[in-house]
Amino acid sequence: MEERIKALREQMEKRISQIDSKDKLGAFWQDFLGKKGSIADLMKGLGTVAKEARPAMGKVINDFKVEAEEKYRALSGQMDQMELAERNRSEQVDITLPGKKRPLGNLHPLTVVRNEMIGVFAGMGFEVFEGPEIEDDDHNFTRLNVPKDHPSRDMQDTFYLDGDLLLRTQTSGGQIRVMDMQKPPIKVLVPGRVFRSDSDATHSPMFQQMEGLVVDRNITLCDLQGMLDKFVQQIFDANVKTRLRPSYFPFTEPSVEVDVSCFECGGKGCSLCKHTGWIEVLGGGVVHPKVLENCGIDSSVYSGIAFGIGIERITMLKYGINNIGLMFENDLRFLKQFKD
Ligand code: DAH
């Protein structure tokens, strides 16, 4: 028995020195320490040993077993460490490499201009209100002093929906919604999408407007021009001024078309201003007393001014864009030019 143990110990040393993989380590366990391994065999053989010698022999076998287990554990620990070291090496990150840059996006030019416009009027104390894109006839037309069958309805080509509903043709309906909710003093902006059956280089079936409304005591056309002067100076150029021309809108009386002096040529005349020195930018006027009354506001006490600005038009003028479609095609080559 002792001879066998001695031979097995030598065999074990030899096997241990050859182990260089987890597979070999596993096989070692099976052969020596497994249920059918050599040490289990030794234990079984204990029955053949003389009774008196059995305890001492049992201890020898047991010591051998402990020794084999320790060797196994030590090797297994070593291998785990080597494996970890290898993984760390292969997964190493070189933190000195230059980082991958993610391209930064930018706001759509219409959003830039819309925000800029709101910023200018917010500086004058305007609040922002947004009305619905699907509007009813009452808000879009009737209460704005455009009765049914009135010829001024033809000024805008309307997309009608079921019943009394339509896609709003103008943000002016927002005026009614605001005056229904709030009594003077009122100073509000209504930005939003509007829809008209119209399409060419300067018209799109969907575009954006920004309505302005001020209602208080003693509001006059001069307030309108003063505010719009500040607006065009901040949006286009500090040296520009406005000019009011008589016009017609059903919801304002008097109504005006507002021109800005040409910021390209300083008023001398160029292709942008079609050699007139002036560029038309928006419409506005003094709120028609009927519109105030339609909202329960006493027109003998209060007066108001209103204006409607096309956001696409301002954007096209500001950046020299000659086709409105470019702003809706979402061609990145076009949009990327508006990065600040
Ligand atoms: N709603 C008009 C349009 O779409 C623009 C406009 C003109 C708005 C005069 C106003 C205004 O508030 O007073 O053409």
GROMACS .gro file of N, CA, C and O and ligand atoms in nm, residues 156 169-170 172 175 196 209 211-212 249 251-252 283-285 306-308, ligand 1:
model
   86
  156GLN      N    1  -5.778   8.395  -4.869
  156GLN     CA    2  -5.702   8.276  -4.827
  156GLN      C    3  -5.773   8.151  -4.878
  156GLN      O    4  -5.895   8.138  -4.865
  169THR      N    5  -5.613   7.905  -4.136
  169THR     CA    6  -5.541   7.969  -4.246
  169THR      C    7  -5.451   8.079  -4.194
  169THR      O    8  -5.372   8.135  -4.267
  170GLN      N    9  -5.470   8.114  -4.066
  170GLN     CA   10  -5.394   8.223  -4.006
  170GLN      C   11  -5.394   8.204  -3.855
  170GLN      O   12  -5.481   8.137  -3.800
  172SER      N   13  -5.448   8.438  -3.662
  172SER     CA   14  -5.531   8.546  -3.607
  172SER      C   15  -5.642   8.494  -3.515
  172SER      O   16  -5.685   8.564  -3.423
  175GLN      N   17  -5.611   8.540  -3.153
  175GLN     CA   18  -5.653   8.666  -3.089
  175GLN      C   19  -5.785   8.647  -3.016
  175GLN      O   20  -5.802   8.689  -2.902
  196ARG      N   21  -5.274   7.666  -4.619
  196ARG     CA   22  -5.350   7.723  -4.731
  196ARG      C   23  -5.321   7.645  -4.857
  196ARG      O   24  -5.208   7.600  -4.876
  209GLN      N   25  -4.686   8.127  -3.891
  209GLN     CA   26  -4.708   8.270  -3.866
  209GLN      C   27  -4.684   8.301  -3.719
  209GLN      O   28  -4.685   8.212  -3.635
  211GLU      N   29  -4.862   8.573  -3.467
  211GLU     CA   30  -4.959   8.679  -3.448
  211GLU      C   31  -4.916   8.760  -3.327
  211GLU      O   32  -4.861   8.705  -3.231
  212GLY      N   33  -4.941   8.891  -3.332
  212GLY     CA   34  -4.917   8.973  -3.214
  212GLY      C   35  -5.044   9.048  -3.182
  212GLY      O   36  -5.117   9.090  -3.273
  249PHE      N   37  -5.740   9.448  -4.413
  249PHE     CA   38  -5.767   9.320  -4.348
  249PHE      C   39  -5.900   9.338  -4.277
  249PHE      O   40  -5.926   9.447  -4.223
  251PHE      N   41  -6.009   9.236  -4.003
  251PHE     CA   42  -6.009   9.245  -3.855
  251PHE      C   43  -5.932   9.365  -3.801
  251PHE      O   44  -5.915   9.379  -3.682
  252THR      N   45  -5.885   9.451  -3.892
  252THR     CA   46  -5.816   9.573  -3.846
  252THR      C   47  -5.870   9.694  -3.923
  252THR      O   48  -5.907   9.684  -4.039
  283GLY      N   49  -4.821   9.221  -4.209
  283GLY     CA   50  -4.945   9.298  -4.209
  283GLY      C   51  -4.990   9.325  -4.067
  283GLY      O   52  -4.957   9.251  -3.974
  284GLY      N   53  -5.065   9.432  -4.051
  284GLY     CA   54  -5.110   9.464  -3.915
  284GLY      C   55  -5.213   9.575  -3.918
  284GLY      O   56  -5.264   9.612  -4.024
  285GLY      N   57  -5.242   9.629  -3.802
  285GLY     CA   58  -5.335   9.740  -3.797
  285GLY      C   59  -5.392   9.759  -3.658
  285GLY      O   60  -5.347   9.697  -3.560
  306ALA      N   61  -5.276   9.482  -3.380
  306ALA     CA   62  -5.246   9.342  -3.408
  306ALA      C   63  -5.155   9.337  -3.529
  306ALA      O   64  -5.150   9.430  -3.610
  307PHE      N   65  -5.080   9.229  -3.536
  307PHE     CA   66  -4.997   9.210  -3.655
  307PHE      C   67  -4.979   9.061  -3.678
  307PHE      O   68  -4.995   8.980  -3.587
  308GLY      N   69  -4.948   9.026  -3.803
  308GLY     CA   70  -4.923   8.885  -3.836
  308GLY      C   71  -4.796   8.877  -3.920
  308GLY      O   72  -4.784   8.945  -4.022
  341DAH     N1   73  -5.378   8.709  -4.076
  341DAH     C1   74  -5.319   8.789  -4.180
  341DAH     C2   75  -5.272   8.697  -4.292
  341DAH     O1   76  -5.262   8.582  -4.272
  341DAH     C3   77  -5.202   8.866  -4.126
  341DAH     C4   78  -5.244   8.974  -4.034
  341DAH     C5   79  -5.279   9.099  -4.088
  341DAH     C6   80  -5.261   8.954  -3.901
  341DAH     C7   81  -5.320   9.200  -4.006
  341DAH     C8   82  -5.305   9.054  -3.817
  341DAH     C9   83  -5.333   9.177  -3.872
  341DAH     O2   84  -5.320   9.039  -3.687
  341DAH     O3   85  -5.374   9.277  -3.791
  341DAH     O4   86  -5.249   8.744  -4.400
   0.00000   0.00000   0.00000
